[in-house]
CSV table of C-alpha atoms in Angstrom, one decimal:
chain,number,residue,atom,x,y,z
A,994,MET,CA,24.4,31.8,96.6
A,995,ARG,CA,20.8,29.4,96.1
A,996,LYS,CA,18.4,32.9,94.8
A,997,ILE,CA,21.4,33.5,92.4
A,998,ALA,CA,21.6,30.0,91.2
A,999,VAL,CA,17.9,30.2,90.6
A,1000,LEU,CA,17.7,33.4,88.7
A,1001,GLY,CA,20.6,31.8,86.7
A,1002,ALA,CA,18.4,28.8,85.8
A,1003,ALA,CA,15.6,31.1,85.2
A,1004,ILE,CA,17.4,33.0,82.7
A,1005,ALA,CA,18.4,30.4,80.4
A,1006,LEU,CA,15.4,29.4,80.2
A,1007,SER,CA,13.8,32.1,79.1
A,1008,ASN,CA,16.7,32.1,76.8
A,1009,ALA,CA,15.7,28.8,75.7
A,1010,VAL,CA,12.1,29.7,75.5
A,1011,ASN,CA,12.7,32.9,73.1
A,1012,ALA,CA,15.2,30.3,71.2
A,1013,ALA,CA,12.6,27.9,70.5
A,1014,ASP,CA,9.8,30.8,69.8
A,1015,ALA,CA,12.2,32.0,67.4
A,1016,GLU,CA,12.7,28.5,64.9
A,1017,THR,CA,9.1,28.0,65.2
A,1018,GLN,CA,8.4,31.5,63.9
A,1019,ALA,CA,10.9,30.5,60.8
A,1020,GLN,CA,9.3,27.6,60.5
A,1021,ILE,CA,5.9,29.1,60.6
A,1022,ASN,CA,7.0,31.6,57.8
A,1023,GLU,CA,8.4,28.5,55.7
A,1024,LEU,CA,5.1,26.7,55.7
A,1025,LYS,CA,3.4,30.2,54.5
A,1026,SER,CA,5.5,30.9,51.7
A,1027,GLN,CA,5.4,27.2,50.7
A,1028,ILE,CA,1.4,27.1,50.9
A,1029,ALA,CA,1.9,31.0,48.6
A,1030,ALA,CA,3.9,29.2,46.0
A,1031,LEU,CA,1.3,26.2,45.9
A,1032,ALA,CA,-2.0,28.4,45.8
A,1033,ASP,CA,-0.1,30.4,42.7
A,1034,SER,CA,0.8,27.3,41.5
A,1035,LEU,CA,-2.8,25.7,41.3
A,1036,GLU,CA,-4.3,29.5,40.1
A,1037,GLN,CA,-2.2,29.0,36.9
A,1038,GLN,CA,-3.0,25.8,36.1
A,1039,SER,CA,-6.6,26.9,36.5
A,1040,ALA,CA,-5.7,29.8,34.2
A,1041,ALA,CA,-4.3,27.7,31.6
A,1042,PRO,CA,-6.2,26.1,28.8
A,1043,ALA,CA,-7.5,22.4,30.2
A,1044,ASN,CA,-6.6,20.7,26.9
A,1045,PRO,CA,-3.6,22.4,25.1
A,1046,VAL,CA,-2.1,22.3,21.9
A,1047,TYR,CA,0.9,20.1,21.9
A,1048,ILE,CA,3.8,19.7,19.2
A,1049,GLY,CA,6.6,17.8,18.6
A,1050,GLY,CA,8.8,16.7,15.3
A,1051,TYR,CA,12.1,15.0,13.8
A,1052,GLY,CA,14.2,15.8,11.1
A,1053,GLU,CA,17.5,14.1,9.4
A,1054,MET,CA,20.5,15.1,7.6
A,1055,HIS,CA,22.3,12.5,5.2
A,1056,LEU,CA,25.5,12.9,3.4
A,1057,ASN,CA,25.7,9.8,0.9
A,1058,MET,CA,28.9,9.1,-0.8
A,1059,ASN,CA,28.7,6.4,-3.4
A,1060,GLN,CA,32.5,5.7,-4.4
A,1061,GLY,CA,34.2,9.6,-5.0
A,1062,THR,CA,31.5,10.3,-7.5
A,1063,ASP,CA,27.9,10.9,-6.9
A,1064,ASN,CA,28.2,12.4,-3.6
A,1065,GLN,CA,25.4,14.4,-2.2
A,1066,ILE,CA,24.4,15.9,0.8
A,1067,ASP,CA,20.9,16.5,1.7
A,1068,TYR,CA,19.1,17.4,5.0
A,1069,HIS,CA,16.0,15.1,3.6
A,1070,ARG,CA,13.3,15.8,6.4
A,1071,PHE,CA,11.9,18.3,9.1
A,1072,VAL,CA,8.8,17.0,10.3
A,1073,LEU,CA,6.5,19.1,12.8
A,1074,PHE,CA,3.8,17.4,14.7
A,1075,PHE,CA,1.1,19.2,15.6
A,1076,GLY,CA,-2.1,17.7,18.6
A,1077,LYS,CA,-4.7,18.3,20.3
A,1078,ASP,CA,-6.9,16.7,22.5
A,1079,PHE,CA,-10.4,17.9,22.6
A,1080,THR,CA,-11.5,15.9,25.2
A,1081,ASP,CA,-10.4,12.8,26.7
A,1082,ARG,CA,-11.8,10.5,24.6
A,1083,VAL,CA,-11.2,12.8,21.3
A,1084,ARG,CA,-7.8,14.4,19.9
A,1085,PHE,CA,-6.3,15.6,16.8
A,1086,PHE,CA,-3.2,14.1,15.7
A,1087,SER,CA,-1.1,16.3,12.5
A,1088,GLU,CA,2.0,15.8,10.9
A,1089,LEU,CA,3.7,17.8,8.7
A,1090,GLU,CA,6.7,17.8,6.2
A,1091,LEU,CA,9.2,20.1,4.1
A,1092,GLU,CA,11.6,17.4,2.3
A,1093,HIS,CA,14.9,18.1,0.9
A,1094,SER,CA,15.0,22.0,2.3
A,1095,LEU,CA,13.6,23.5,-0.8
A,1096,ALA,CA,10.1,23.0,-1.9
A,1097,GLY,CA,8.7,25.2,-5.4
A,1098,ASP,CA,8.4,24.8,-9.2
A,1099,GLY,CA,12.1,23.4,-9.2
A,1100,LYS,CA,13.5,22.7,-6.4
A,1101,PRO,CA,14.2,19.3,-5.3
A,1102,GLY,CA,11.8,18.9,-2.5
A,1103,GLU,CA,8.2,18.9,-1.3
A,1104,VAL,CA,5.6,20.3,1.3
A,1105,GLU,CA,3.4,17.3,2.5
A,1106,LEU,CA,0.6,16.6,5.0
A,1107,GLU,CA,2.1,12.7,6.6
A,1108,GLN,CA,-1.0,12.3,8.7
A,1109,ALA,CA,-4.7,14.7,10.1
A,1110,TYR,CA,-6.6,12.6,11.5
A,1111,VAL,CA,-9.4,12.5,14.9
A,1112,GLU,CA,-9.6,9.9,16.9
A,1113,VAL,CA,-12.6,8.9,19.1
A,1114,ASP,CA,-12.6,6.2,22.0
A,1115,VAL,CA,-15.3,4.1,21.5
A,1116,ASN,CA,-14.7,2.6,24.6
A,1117,ASP,CA,-11.7,1.5,26.5
A,1118,THR,CA,-10.7,-1.2,23.8
A,1119,THR,CA,-11.9,0.3,20.5
A,1120,GLN,CA,-11.0,3.2,18.8
A,1121,VAL,CA,-11.7,5.2,15.6
A,1122,LYS,CA,-9.8,7.5,13.1
A,1123,THR,CA,-11.1,9.4,10.1
A,1124,GLY,CA,-8.8,11.1,8.3
A,1125,LEU,CA,-5.2,11.5,6.3
A,1126,PHE,CA,-3.4,8.4,8.1
A,1127,LEU,CA,-0.5,6.3,7.4
A,1128,MET,CA,-1.3,2.4,6.6
A,1129,PRO,CA,-0.5,-0.1,9.3
A,1130,VAL,CA,2.3,-2.3,7.6
A,1131,GLY,CA,5.4,-2.6,8.4
A,1132,ILE,CA,7.7,-1.8,10.7
A,1133,LEU,CA,8.6,1.8,9.8
A,1134,ASN,CA,5.6,3.1,8.3
A,1135,GLU,CA,4.2,4.2,11.3
A,1136,THR,CA,7.4,4.4,13.7
A,1137,HIS,CA,9.9,6.2,11.0
A,1138,GLU,CA,11.8,8.9,13.8
A,1139,PRO,CA,15.9,8.6,12.8
A,1140,ASP,CA,16.4,7.6,16.7
A,1141,THR,CA,14.0,4.5,16.4
A,1142,PHE,CA,16.2,2.5,13.8
A,1143,TYR,CA,19.3,1.6,12.4
A,1144,GLY,CA,20.9,3.2,9.6
A,1145,VAL,CA,21.1,6.3,7.8
A,1146,GLU,CA,18.9,6.0,4.8
A,1147,ARG,CA,15.5,3.5,5.3
A,1148,ASN,CA,15.6,0.6,4.4
A,1149,ASN,CA,15.4,-0.7,0.4
A,1150,VAL,CA,12.4,-3.2,1.3
A,1151,GLU,CA,9.8,-0.8,3.4
A,1152,LYS,CA,10.7,2.1,0.2
A,1153,ASN,CA,10.2,0.1,-2.9
A,1154,ILE,CA,7.8,-2.3,-2.2
A,1155,ILE,CA,5.6,-1.4,0.7
A,1156,PRO,CA,6.0,1.9,-0.2
A,1157,THR,CA,7.1,3.9,3.0
A,1158,THR,CA,6.4,6.4,4.0
A,1159,TRP,CA,2.4,5.5,2.9
A,1160,TRP,CA,-0.4,7.2,3.6
A,1161,GLU,CA,-3.9,7.4,2.5
A,1162,GLY,CA,-7.3,9.1,3.6
A,1163,GLY,CA,-10.6,7.4,4.8
A,1164,VAL,CA,-11.7,5.7,8.5
A,1165,MET,CA,-9.4,3.1,10.7
A,1166,VAL,CA,-11.1,0.8,13.7
A,1167,THR,CA,-8.2,-0.4,16.0
A,1168,ALA,CA,-9.4,-2.6,18.9
A,1169,LYS,CA,-7.9,-4.6,21.4
A,1170,ALA,CA,-8.9,-8.4,21.3
A,1171,ALA,CA,-7.0,-9.2,24.0
A,1172,ASP,CA,-4.2,-8.3,26.5
A,1173,GLY,CA,-1.3,-7.6,23.3
A,1174,LEU,CA,-4.0,-8.0,20.9
A,1175,THR,CA,-4.5,-5.8,18.5
A,1176,VAL,CA,-6.6,-5.6,15.4
A,1177,ASP,CA,-6.9,-2.9,12.6
A,1178,LEU,CA,-9.3,-2.5,9.9
A,1179,ALA,CA,-9.8,0.2,7.5
A,1180,MET,CA,-11.3,1.5,4.4
A,1181,HIS,CA,-9.4,4.1,2.1
A,1182,SER,CA,-8.1,5.8,-0.6
A,1183,GLY,CA,-5.9,3.5,-2.7
A,1184,LEU,CA,-3.1,3.6,-5.2
A,1185,ASN,CA,-3.3,4.9,-8.7
A,1186,ALA,CA,-0.6,3.3,-10.9
A,1187,ALA,CA,-2.7,4.3,-14.5
A,1188,ASP,CA,-0.4,6.6,-16.9
A,1189,LEU,CA,-2.4,9.7,-18.2
A,1190,ASP,CA,-1.3,8.5,-21.9
A,1191,ASP,CA,-1.9,4.9,-22.5
A,1192,GLY,CA,-3.0,3.5,-18.7
A,1193,VAL,CA,0.0,1.5,-18.3
A,1194,LEU,CA,1.2,0.5,-14.9
A,1195,ASP,CA,3.2,3.7,-13.8
A,1196,GLY,CA,6.6,3.9,-13.2
A,1197,VAL,CA,9.6,1.6,-14.1
A,1198,LYS,CA,7.9,-1.1,-12.1
A,1199,SER,CA,7.3,0.4,-9.1
A,1200,LEU,CA,4.6,1.1,-7.1
A,1201,ARG,CA,6.1,4.1,-5.0
A,1202,SER,CA,5.6,6.5,-7.4
A,1203,SER,CA,1.6,5.3,-7.7
A,1204,ARG,CA,0.6,6.6,-4.1
A,1205,GLN,CA,-1.6,9.3,-4.4
A,1206,LYS,CA,-0.7,11.0,-1.2
A,1207,VAL,CA,-4.7,12.1,-0.7
A,1208,ALA,CA,-4.0,15.1,-3.3
A,1209,GLU,CA,-7.2,15.4,-5.0
A,1210,ALA,CA,-6.8,11.9,-5.5
A,1211,THR,CA,-8.4,9.5,-7.7
A,1212,ALA,CA,-11.1,7.6,-6.2
A,1213,ASN,CA,-12.8,6.0,-8.3
A,1214,LYS,CA,-12.3,2.8,-6.5
A,1215,ALA,CA,-11.7,2.0,-2.8
A,1216,ALA,CA,-9.1,-0.4,-0.7
A,1217,TYR,CA,-9.2,-2.3,2.3
A,1218,THR,CA,-6.6,-3.1,5.0
A,1219,ALA,CA,-6.2,-4.6,8.0
A,1220,ARG,CA,-3.8,-6.1,10.3
A,1221,VAL,CA,-3.3,-8.0,13.2
A,1222,LYS,CA,-0.4,-7.1,16.1
A,1223,TYR,CA,1.0,-9.2,18.9
A,1224,THR,CA,2.7,-7.7,21.9
A,1225,ALA,CA,1.9,-9.6,24.8
A,1226,VAL,CA,5.6,-10.9,25.1
A,1227,PRO,CA,8.1,-8.0,26.4
A,1228,GLY,CA,10.1,-7.0,23.8
A,1229,LEU,CA,8.3,-9.2,20.9
A,1230,GLU,CA,6.2,-7.7,18.2
A,1231,LEU,CA,4.6,-9.7,15.3
A,1232,ALA,CA,2.5,-8.6,13.0
A,1233,LEU,CA,0.7,-9.3,10.2
A,1234,THR,CA,-0.9,-7.3,7.3
A,1235,ALA,CA,-3.2,-7.6,4.5
A,1236,GLN,CA,-4.3,-5.3,1.7
A,1237,TYR,CA,-6.5,-5.5,-1.5
A,1238,GLN,CA,-7.3,-2.7,-3.6
A,1239,ASP,CA,-10.2,-3.5,-6.8
A,1240,ASP,CA,-8.3,-1.6,-9.5
A,1241,LEU,CA,-5.0,-0.1,-9.3
A,1242,LEU,CA,-5.7,1.9,-12.4
A,1243,GLN,CA,-8.7,3.7,-10.7
A,1244,GLY,CA,-11.2,3.3,-13.9
A,1245,ALA,CA,-8.4,3.8,-16.1
A,1246,GLY,CA,-7.3,0.9,-17.8
A,1247,ASN,CA,-8.8,-1.6,-20.3
A,1248,ASP,CA,-10.3,-3.7,-17.4
A,1249,GLU,CA,-10.0,-3.1,-13.4
A,1250,LEU,CA,-6.2,-4.1,-12.1
A,1251,GLY,CA,-6.9,-6.2,-8.9
A,1252,ALA,CA,-4.1,-5.8,-6.3
A,1253,SER,CA,-3.1,-7.5,-2.9
A,1254,LEU,CA,-0.4,-7.2,-0.6
A,1255,VAL,CA,0.8,-9.1,2.0
A,1256,GLU,CA,3.1,-8.0,4.7
A,1257,ALA,CA,4.7,-10.1,8.4
A,1258,HIS,CA,7.2,-9.1,9.9
A,1259,ALA,CA,8.7,-9.7,13.5
A,1260,VAL,CA,10.5,-7.5,15.8
A,1261,TYR,CA,12.4,-8.9,19.3
A,1262,GLU,CA,14.7,-7.1,21.6
A,1263,ASN,CA,16.5,-8.1,25.0
A,1264,ASN,CA,19.0,-7.2,27.1
A,1265,GLY,CA,20.5,-4.8,24.3
A,1266,PHE,CA,20.1,-7.0,20.9
A,1267,GLY,CA,17.3,-6.9,18.8
A,1268,VAL,CA,17.0,-8.4,15.6
A,1269,ARG,CA,14.2,-6.9,12.8
A,1270,ALA,CA,13.0,-9.4,9.7
A,1271,LEU,CA,10.1,-8.6,7.1
A,1272,TYR,CA,8.8,-9.6,4.2
A,1273,ALA,CA,6.4,-8.3,1.6
A,1274,GLN,CA,4.4,-9.3,-1.4
A,1275,TRP,CA,2.3,-7.7,-3.8
A,1276,ASN,CA,0.3,-9.9,-6.7
A,1277,ILE,CA,-1.3,-8.0,-9.3
A,1278,ASP,CA,-4.1,-9.2,-12.0
A,1279,SER,CA,-1.8,-11.0,-14.4
A,1280,ASP,CA,-3.9,-11.3,-17.1
A,1281,VAL,CA,-4.6,-7.8,-17.7
A,1282,ASP,CA,-2.4,-5.7,-20.6
A,1283,ASP,CA,-1.9,-3.0,-18.9
A,1284,VAL,CA,0.9,-4.5,-16.3
A,1285,ILE,CA,4.2,-3.7,-17.5
A,1286,ALA,CA,6.4,-7.4,-18.0
A,1287,GLY,CA,7.1,-9.0,-14.6
A,1288,ALA,CA,5.1,-6.3,-12.6
A,1289,SER,CA,2.1,-8.5,-11.6
A,1290,GLU,CA,4.4,-10.2,-8.2
A,1291,GLN,CA,6.9,-7.7,-6.8
A,1292,LYS,CA,8.6,-9.2,-3.5
A,1293,GLY,CA,11.3,-8.1,-1.0
A,1294,PHE,CA,12.1,-9.4,2.6
A,1295,TYR,CA,15.2,-8.0,4.8
A,1296,ILE,CA,16.4,-9.3,8.2
A,1297,GLU,CA,18.3,-6.8,10.3
A,1298,PRO,CA,20.3,-8.0,13.8
A,1299,SER,CA,21.9,-5.8,16.3
A,1300,TYR,CA,23.4,-4.9,19.5
A,1301,ARG,CA,23.2,-1.5,21.6
A,1302,ILE,CA,26.2,-1.8,23.2
A,1303,ASN,CA,25.2,0.2,25.8
A,1304,GLU,CA,23.3,3.5,26.2
A,1305,LYS,CA,25.3,5.8,23.7
A,1306,VAL,CA,26.7,2.7,21.5
A,1307,GLY,CA,24.6,0.4,18.7
A,1308,VAL,CA,25.7,-1.8,16.0
A,1309,PHE,CA,23.5,-3.7,12.7
A,1310,TYR,CA,23.7,-5.7,10.2
A,1311,ARG,CA,21.3,-6.2,7.2
A,1312,ASN,CA,21.1,-8.0,4.7
A,1313,SER,CA,18.1,-7.5,2.2
A,1314,MET,CA,16.3,-8.9,-0.9
A,1315,TRP,CA,14.0,-6.4,-3.4
A,1316,ASP,CA,12.4,-7.2,-7.0
A,1317,ASN,CA,9.4,-5.9,-9.0
A,1318,ALA,CA,9.6,-8.0,-11.7
A,1319,ALA,CA,9.1,-10.6,-10.1
A,1320,GLY,CA,7.0,-11.8,-12.3
A,1321,SER,CA,9.2,-12.3,-15.3
A,1322,SER,CA,11.6,-15.4,-15.7
A,1323,SER,CA,14.6,-12.8,-16.0
A,1324,ASP,CA,16.3,-11.9,-13.2
A,1325,SER,CA,15.8,-8.5,-11.8
A,1326,GLU,CA,16.4,-9.0,-8.0
A,1327,LYS,CA,18.5,-6.2,-6.3
A,1328,THR,CA,20.2,-7.3,-2.9
A,1329,GLN,CA,21.9,-5.0,-0.1
A,1330,ASN,CA,24.4,-5.4,2.6
A,1331,ASP,CA,24.6,-2.8,5.2
A,1332,ILE,CA,26.8,-2.5,8.2
A,1333,GLY,CA,26.8,0.6,10.8
A,1334,VAL,CA,26.3,2.1,13.8
A,1335,ASN,CA,24.0,4.6,15.7
A,1336,TYR,CA,25.8,7.2,18.4
A,1337,TRP,CA,23.3,8.2,20.7
A,1338,LEU,CA,24.0,11.9,22.0
A,1339,ALA,CA,21.0,12.0,23.9
A,1340,GLU,CA,17.9,9.3,24.0
A,1341,THR,CA,16.5,10.9,21.0
A,1342,ALA,CA,19.4,12.1,19.3
A,1343,VAL,CA,22.0,10.3,16.9
A,1344,LEU,CA,24.6,10.5,14.7
A,1345,LYS,CA,24.8,7.2,12.2
A,1346,ALA,CA,27.5,5.9,9.7
A,1347,ASP,CA,26.8,3.2,7.6
A,1348,TYR,CA,28.6,1.0,4.8
A,1349,PHE,CA,26.8,-0.7,2.0
A,1350,ARG,CA,27.5,-2.8,-1.2
A,1351,GLN,CA,24.1,-3.5,-3.7
A,1352,GLU,CA,24.1,-6.5,-6.4
A,1353,SER,CA,21.6,-6.4,-9.4
A,1354,ALA,CA,21.1,-10.0,-10.7
A,1355,GLY,CA,24.1,-11.1,-9.0
A,1356,GLU,CA,26.2,-8.5,-10.6
A,1357,PHE,CA,27.6,-5.5,-8.5
A,1358,SER,CA,26.0,-2.5,-8.8
A,1359,ALA,CA,26.7,0.2,-6.3
A,1360,ALA,CA,28.9,0.6,-2.9
A,1361,GLY,CA,29.4,3.5,-0.6
A,1362,TYR,CA,28.9,5.2,2.6
A,1363,ASN,CA,26.9,7.2,4.4
A,1364,LEU,CA,27.0,9.7,7.8
A,1365,GLY,CA,23.5,11.2,9.2
A,1366,VAL,CA,22.3,13.2,12.1
A,1367,GLY,CA,18.7,12.7,13.1
A,1368,PHE,CA,16.8,13.8,16.1
A,1369,SER,CA,13.3,13.6,17.1
A,1370,PHE,CA,11.2,16.0,20.1
């Protein structure tokens, strides 16, 4: 009996050893598979380019309903970003835009190159960019993807006074002066407000049409921009921009028409609550005959409180005023109140709806609803 018991124990031990060997072998095989997969991944990474081209973009479509008349639906803009890191310290970025779906003779839209510059890290605190870049002014001019702001349309102050979207060609230095404090200094091409026929301020008192967009732009006179931006407090951005241009007429007038722009803004976000406030003002030489009456001073401001109820829904209210003929004694001031909601389908895809009411010189001038969809990637 004892021999039988010993034999049974030996058989059981042998089976346990065999089972353990099988489990160990399975683990070894699994490790081999993982090592092989890791080797394949490393080989693919080493074969890929070290500095690939990267792509992004954004787009937005608007439905504008003007009290039941002159309603319009418009794929307002579609934009593609292309960039490349040449090295750890040298990179390229570009932005190509199609406005209003169709461009060409007789079509409503345009194809525009809004950015195309090379940026170099001089050191850990200083970068220099040269080429075509967005002006460091305002809240929306540099960051205007539709998922980053409230309202279907961009606000009238940054559109008619600053004027967003605004880019020039030149060189800009960005330096980190301290933690959360940056300084931008730029020398670049300028606006051209000269009419080809008689050298008067172009447009109906608005500088928006004076943007040359670096398209065979007249460059008889340069412009200079400086900005200080403070972001050391979480959720807070404070910025002040000043720009000076020697001659808005680019040498086409009887005299040089100097102009200066000052813009200041504050942005604060905390626990879903947000507020944006901005003020901008142009001062143009008033003793020059080439200025349309009142256009020597142009100014505007807006304040926009908002509340992000949850990750999907946010609401806002905006009160804005702008005046492109503030240098005149006549009442040319325009005001607008907007209220609306954003619904984020995803982090960078949003549906928008808002209502606006506009007054001109204290009298009702327009009201309506806007619906929109936007995205960025």
